[in-house]
Coordinates of C-alpha atoms and ligand atoms in Angstrom, one line a residue:
X137 CA 20.2 -13.4 -33.5
X138 CA 23.3 -12.0 -32.3
X139 CA 23.7 -9.9 -29.2
X140 CA 23.1 -6.2 -30.0
X141 CA 24.1 -3.1 -28.3
X142 CA 21.0 -1.1 -27.0
X143 CA 20.8 2.3 -25.2
X144 CA 19.1 2.2 -21.8
X145 CA 16.9 5.3 -21.5
X146 CA 18.2 7.0 -17.9
X147 CA 16.8 10.0 -16.2
X148 CA 17.1 11.5 -12.8
X149 CA 14.6 9.5 -10.3
X150 CA 11.3 11.3 -9.4
X151 CA 11.3 13.2 -5.9
X152 CA 10.8 11.0 -3.0
X153 CA 10.1 13.8 -0.5
X154 CA 6.6 14.6 -1.6
X155 CA 3.5 12.7 -2.6
X156 CA 2.4 12.8 -6.4
X157 CA 0.4 10.2 -8.4
X158 CA -0.8 7.1 -6.8
X159 CA 0.1 6.1 -3.2
X160 CA -1.4 2.9 -1.4
X161 CA -1.0 -0.7 -0.6
X162 CA -2.0 -4.2 -2.0
X163 CA -3.0 -7.2 0.0
X164 CA -1.7 -10.1 -2.0
X165 CA -1.7 -13.8 -2.1
X166 CA 0.7 -15.8 -4.0
X167 CA -0.9 -19.3 -4.5
X168 CA 1.4 -22.4 -5.3
X169 CA -0.2 -24.5 -8.2
X170 CA 2.3 -26.9 -8.3
X171 CA 5.1 -27.6 -5.3
X172 CA 7.1 -24.9 -4.3
X173 CA 10.5 -24.8 -2.9
X174 CA 12.0 -21.4 -1.6
X175 CA 15.4 -22.0 -0.2
X176 CA 16.8 -20.6 3.0
X177 CA 20.5 -20.4 2.4
X178 CA 21.7 -17.3 3.3
X179 CA 25.2 -17.9 2.1
X180 CA 26.6 -15.4 -0.5
X181 CA 27.9 -16.6 -3.8
X182 CA 28.7 -15.4 -6.8
X183 CA 28.7 -18.7 -8.5
X184 CA 25.3 -20.4 -9.6
X185 CA 24.9 -23.8 -8.8
X186 CA 24.2 -24.9 -12.1
X187 CA 27.4 -23.2 -13.4
X188 CA 29.6 -24.7 -10.6
X189 CA 28.1 -28.3 -11.8
X190 CA 28.9 -27.1 -15.6
X191 CA 32.4 -26.5 -14.8
X192 CA 33.1 -29.7 -13.0
X193 CA 31.3 -31.5 -15.4
X194 CA 34.1 -30.6 -18.2
X195 CA 36.7 -32.1 -15.6
X196 CA 34.9 -35.5 -16.3
X197 CA 32.8 -35.6 -13.2
X198 CA 29.1 -36.9 -13.2
X199 CA 26.7 -34.9 -11.9
X200 CA 25.9 -37.1 -9.1
X201 CA 29.4 -37.3 -8.0
X202 CA 29.5 -33.5 -8.0
X203 CA 26.5 -33.4 -6.1
X204 CA 27.5 -35.7 -3.3
X205 CA 30.9 -34.2 -2.8
X206 CA 30.4 -29.9 -3.4
X207 CA 26.9 -29.8 -2.2
X208 CA 27.3 -31.0 1.4
X209 CA 23.6 -30.0 2.4
X210 CA 21.7 -32.8 0.9
X211 CA 18.4 -31.5 2.4
X212 CA 17.1 -28.3 1.6
X213 CA 15.1 -26.4 3.9
X214 CA 12.3 -23.8 3.3
X215 CA 12.7 -20.3 3.9
X216 CA 11.0 -19.3 7.2
X217 CA 9.8 -16.1 8.7
X218 CA 9.0 -16.2 12.7
X219 CA 9.2 -19.9 12.2
X220 CA 6.4 -20.0 9.4
X221 CA 7.0 -21.2 5.9
X222 CA 7.5 -17.9 3.9
X223 CA 8.8 -16.4 0.6
X224 CA 11.1 -13.4 1.5
X225 CA 10.6 -9.9 0.5
X226 CA 13.6 -10.0 -1.6
X227 CA 12.5 -13.2 -3.8
X228 CA 8.9 -11.5 -4.6
X229 CA 10.8 -8.5 -5.8
X230 CA 13.4 -10.3 -7.4
X231 CA 10.6 -12.2 -9.1
X232 CA 8.5 -9.3 -10.4
X233 CA 11.5 -7.1 -11.1
X234 CA 13.1 -9.9 -13.7
X235 CA 9.9 -10.4 -15.2
X236 CA 9.6 -6.7 -15.7
X237 CA 12.8 -6.1 -17.0
X238 CA 12.5 -9.1 -19.5
X239 CA 8.8 -7.8 -20.4
X240 CA 10.9 -4.8 -21.7
X241 CA 12.5 -5.1 -25.3
X242 CA 14.3 -2.2 -27.2
X243 CA 12.3 -0.1 -29.7
X244 CA 14.5 1.7 -32.2
X245 CA 17.6 0.6 -30.4
X246 CA 16.3 2.2 -27.1
X247 CA 15.0 0.1 -24.1
X248 CA 13.5 1.5 -20.6
X249 CA 14.9 -1.0 -18.6
X250 CA 18.7 -2.2 -17.5
X251 CA 19.2 -5.6 -16.3
X252 CA 19.7 -6.0 -12.7
X253 CA 17.9 -9.1 -11.9
X254 CA 17.4 -10.8 -15.0
X255 CA 19.8 -13.0 -16.7
X256 CA 21.6 -11.6 -19.8
X257 CA 23.1 -14.0 -22.3
X258 CA 26.4 -13.2 -24.0
X259 CA 25.8 -15.8 -26.9
X260 CA 22.7 -17.5 -28.3
X261 CA 22.6 -21.0 -26.5
X262 CA 21.7 -24.2 -28.1
X263 CA 19.8 -26.9 -25.9
X264 CA 21.9 -28.1 -23.2
X265 CA 24.3 -25.0 -23.1
X266 CA 24.2 -22.5 -20.3
X267 CA 21.1 -20.5 -20.3
X268 CA 19.3 -22.6 -22.8
X269 CA 16.1 -22.9 -21.3
X270 CA 16.2 -19.0 -20.0
X271 CA 16.8 -18.2 -23.8
X272 CA 13.6 -20.6 -25.0
X273 CA 11.3 -19.1 -22.8
X274 CA 12.2 -15.4 -22.9
X275 CA 13.3 -15.3 -26.5
X276 CA 15.9 -12.8 -28.1
X277 CA 15.4 -10.1 -25.7
X278 CA 17.9 -12.1 -23.1
X279 CA 20.5 -11.1 -25.8
X280 CA 20.2 -7.3 -25.6
X281 CA 23.4 -5.7 -24.7
X282 CA 22.0 -3.1 -22.2
X283 CA 25.6 -2.4 -20.8
X284 CA 26.2 -1.5 -17.0
X285 CA 23.3 -1.7 -14.6
X286 CA 22.1 1.4 -13.2
X287 CA 23.7 2.4 -9.9
X288 CA 22.9 5.6 -8.3
X289 CA 26.0 5.8 -6.4
X290 CA 27.9 6.3 -9.8
X291 CA 25.6 8.1 -11.9
X292 CA 22.6 10.2 -10.7
X293 CA 20.5 8.9 -13.7
X294 CA 18.6 5.7 -13.6
X295 CA 16.3 3.5 -15.8
X296 CA 12.4 3.4 -15.2
X297 CA 12.7 0.2 -13.6
X298 CA 15.4 1.4 -11.3
X299 CA 13.3 4.3 -10.3
X300 CA 10.2 1.9 -9.3
X301 CA 12.3 -1.1 -7.9
X302 CA 15.6 0.8 -6.6
X303 CA 19.3 0.0 -7.2
X304 CA 22.4 0.7 -5.4
X305 CA 21.9 4.0 -3.5
X306 CA 18.3 4.3 -4.3
X307 CA 15.2 3.2 -2.4
X308 CA 12.4 2.0 -4.7
X309 CA 8.9 3.5 -4.9
X310 CA 7.5 0.1 -5.0
X311 CA 8.2 -1.8 -1.7
X312 CA 7.5 -5.6 -0.9
X313 CA 6.9 -7.4 2.8
X314 CA 7.7 -11.2 3.4
X315 CA 4.9 -13.6 2.2
X316 CA 3.8 -15.7 4.9
X317 CA 2.4 -19.2 4.4
X318 CA -1.3 -19.5 6.0
X319 CA -1.5 -23.1 7.6
X320 CA 1.3 -24.2 4.7
X321 CA 2.3 -27.6 5.8
X322 CA 5.7 -28.4 4.1
X323 CA 6.3 -31.9 2.4
X324 CA 9.6 -33.6 1.8
X325 CA 10.4 -34.6 -1.7
X326 CA 13.1 -36.6 -2.7
X327 CA 14.4 -35.4 -6.2
X328 CA 17.1 -36.3 -8.6
X329 CA 20.4 -37.1 -7.4
X330 CA 19.4 -38.1 -3.9
X331 CA 18.6 -34.5 -3.5
X332 CA 15.6 -34.0 -0.8
X333 CA 13.6 -30.7 -0.4
X334 CA 11.0 -29.2 1.8
X335 CA 8.3 -28.1 -0.4
X336 CA 5.0 -26.6 -0.1
X337 CA 2.4 -28.7 -1.9
X338 CA 0.0 -27.1 -4.4
X339 CA -2.8 -24.9 -3.3
X340 CA -0.5 -23.4 -0.3
X341 CA -1.1 -19.7 0.2
X342 CA 1.3 -17.0 1.1
X343 CA 0.2 -13.7 2.2
X344 CA 1.9 -10.2 2.4
X345 CA 1.7 -6.7 1.0
X346 CA 3.2 -4.8 -1.8
X347 CA 3.4 -0.7 -0.7
X348 CA 3.5 1.9 -3.4
X349 CA 4.3 5.6 -3.8
X350 CA 4.0 8.0 -6.6
X351 CA 3.3 6.0 -9.4
X352 CA 1.6 6.9 -12.9
X353 CA -1.3 4.6 -14.2
X354 CA 1.0 2.9 -16.8
X355 CA 3.5 2.1 -14.2
X356 CA 0.8 0.7 -12.0
X357 CA -0.1 -1.4 -15.2
X358 CA 3.6 -2.5 -15.4
X359 CA 3.8 -3.8 -11.9
X360 CA 0.6 -6.0 -12.8
X361 CA 2.4 -7.2 -15.8
X362 CA 5.3 -8.2 -13.4
X363 CA 2.9 -10.2 -11.2
X364 CA 1.4 -12.2 -14.3
X365 CA -1.8 -10.0 -14.3
X366 CA -3.8 -9.4 -17.2
X367 CA -7.5 -8.7 -17.3
X368 CA -8.2 -9.6 -13.6
X369 CA -6.9 -9.5 -10.0
X370 CA -6.2 -13.1 -10.6
X371 CA -3.0 -13.5 -12.5
X372 CA -1.9 -16.0 -15.0
X373 CA 0.4 -18.9 -13.8
X374 CA 3.9 -17.9 -13.5
X375 CA 7.3 -19.3 -12.4
X376 CA 8.8 -18.5 -9.0
X377 CA 11.6 -20.1 -6.9
X378 CA 14.1 -23.1 -7.6
X379 CA 13.7 -25.5 -10.2
X380 CA 11.2 -23.4 -12.1
X381 CA 12.9 -23.8 -15.4
X382 CA 12.4 -27.8 -15.1
X383 CA 9.3 -29.0 -16.8
X384 CA 9.6 -31.8 -14.3
X385 CA 11.9 -32.8 -11.4
X386 CA 11.4 -36.8 -11.1
X387 CA 7.7 -36.9 -10.6
X388 CA 7.0 -33.5 -9.5
X389 CA 6.3 -30.1 -10.9
X390 CA 8.0 -27.1 -9.2
X391 CA 7.8 -23.4 -9.1
X392 CA 4.5 -22.7 -10.6
X393 CA 2.5 -19.9 -8.5
X394 CA -0.4 -17.3 -9.2
X395 CA -0.5 -13.6 -7.8
X396 CA -4.0 -12.6 -6.4
X397 CA -4.5 -9.3 -5.5
X398 CA -7.1 -9.3 -2.6
X399 CA -7.3 -5.7 -1.8
X400 CA -6.5 -2.4 -3.0
X401 CA -6.0 0.8 -0.1
X402 CA -5.5 4.2 -1.6
X403 CA -3.5 6.2 0.7
X404 CA -5.1 9.6 2.0
X405 CA -1.8 10.9 0.6
X406 CA -2.7 9.8 -3.0
X407 CA -3.7 12.3 -5.9
X408 CA -7.2 11.4 -7.1
X409 CA -7.2 9.7 -10.6
X410 CA -9.9 9.5 -13.3
X411 CA -9.4 7.4 -16.4
X412 CA -11.8 5.4 -18.8
X413 CA -14.5 5.9 -16.3
X414 CA -12.8 4.4 -13.3
X415 CA -12.0 6.5 -10.3
X416 CA -9.6 6.4 -7.6
X417 CA -10.0 8.7 -4.6
X418 CA -7.9 9.0 -1.6
X419 CA -8.6 6.8 1.4
X420 CA -10.7 4.5 -0.8
X421 CA -10.8 0.7 -0.7
X422 CA -11.2 -1.7 -3.6
X423 CA -11.8 -5.4 -3.8
X424 CA -13.7 -8.0 -5.9
X425 CA -14.9 -7.2 -9.3
X426 CA -14.0 -3.5 -9.3
X427 CA -10.6 -4.4 -8.3
X428 CA -10.4 -6.8 -11.4
X429 CA -11.7 -3.8 -13.6
X430 CA -9.1 -1.7 -12.1
X431 CA -6.3 -4.3 -13.0
X432 CA -7.8 -4.8 -16.7
X433 CA -7.9 -0.9 -17.4
X434 CA -4.4 -0.3 -15.7
X435 CA -2.9 -3.0 -17.8
X436 CA -4.5 -2.0 -21.1
X437 CA -3.2 1.5 -20.3
X438 CA 0.3 0.2 -19.8
X439 CA 0.2 -1.8 -23.3
X440 CA -0.9 1.4 -25.0
X441 CA 1.8 3.6 -23.5
X442 CA 4.3 1.2 -23.9
X443 CA 3.3 0.2 -27.0
X444 CA 6.1 -1.7 -29.2
X445 CA 8.3 -2.0 -26.2
X446 CA 6.6 -5.0 -24.3
X447 CA 7.3 -8.4 -24.9
X448 CA 4.8 -10.5 -22.8
X449 CA 5.4 -14.3 -22.5
X450 CA 3.5 -16.9 -21.3
X451 CA 6.4 -18.5 -19.5
X452 CA 4.6 -21.7 -17.8
X453 CA 3.5 -22.7 -21.5
X454 CA 7.0 -22.2 -22.5
X455 CA 8.6 -24.4 -19.9
X456 CA 6.1 -27.1 -20.5
X457 CA 7.2 -26.9 -24.3
X458 CA 10.9 -27.3 -23.4
Ligands
ZN575 ZN1 18.4 0.5 -14.2

């Protein structure tokens, strides 16, 4: 398949100054089921490390030589919040956002999401070429030409995902806290090319919050899909952090996590909702089986509402097969 131009559906964002639809907060745990590395480097760069390596390889340098010269930080530390290991809000949001962007596909030439966070490929890529793992995992959706990403400062119309998660000049309806490690003991791993990283071991737990404002039921379902949830409050294995697209680095697997919603608090300002026998009332709290039933119902609702538009992949098994 070759890149095809598709039209991104854009509308004025909904009113942020009043409460409509669902308003509330989730307590969420992200649990690592492999080693997990979340980088702490704050440097701004437009070039990705793999692109730099690719470029220099063309000049005849070996990957080992490039790493020893170009990347002077040989020991990669883990992100912290108040000196505890943590996953920053921006990484959690980016992870969920790119999964939602890639979960939408064009139907009759139209698609509900631009690409802000997810990488779009200009050409189909063969094994070993730039982006081949990304292409293998997500399929031809990465070739969709969705044109310029939404920018509210330029155009007052945005796609659904920008309305939900924000873009330049527009705050999102879904907001994230940092996810802080709960008793996480980092380990030092020696990976390929003499690269040492600090990583959280399997079964490490990071806790945080996801707040939401004015979400419709099918959009709540979409948020759950972005977290890898299907029919229960505990999700399927998904990829997060560095080295996630490698099936293995030396003897280690990295970047597999599970999202689990521990609790839902419906705000006093929320509108009540009643669908398929489940009701949500302002001020209500939900946990356990009732919460799992709610996730199942909202995801099913989203699958119906966006029928033929969702491209849901099992990314972890796709990586294992690379
Ligand atoms: Zn957009």
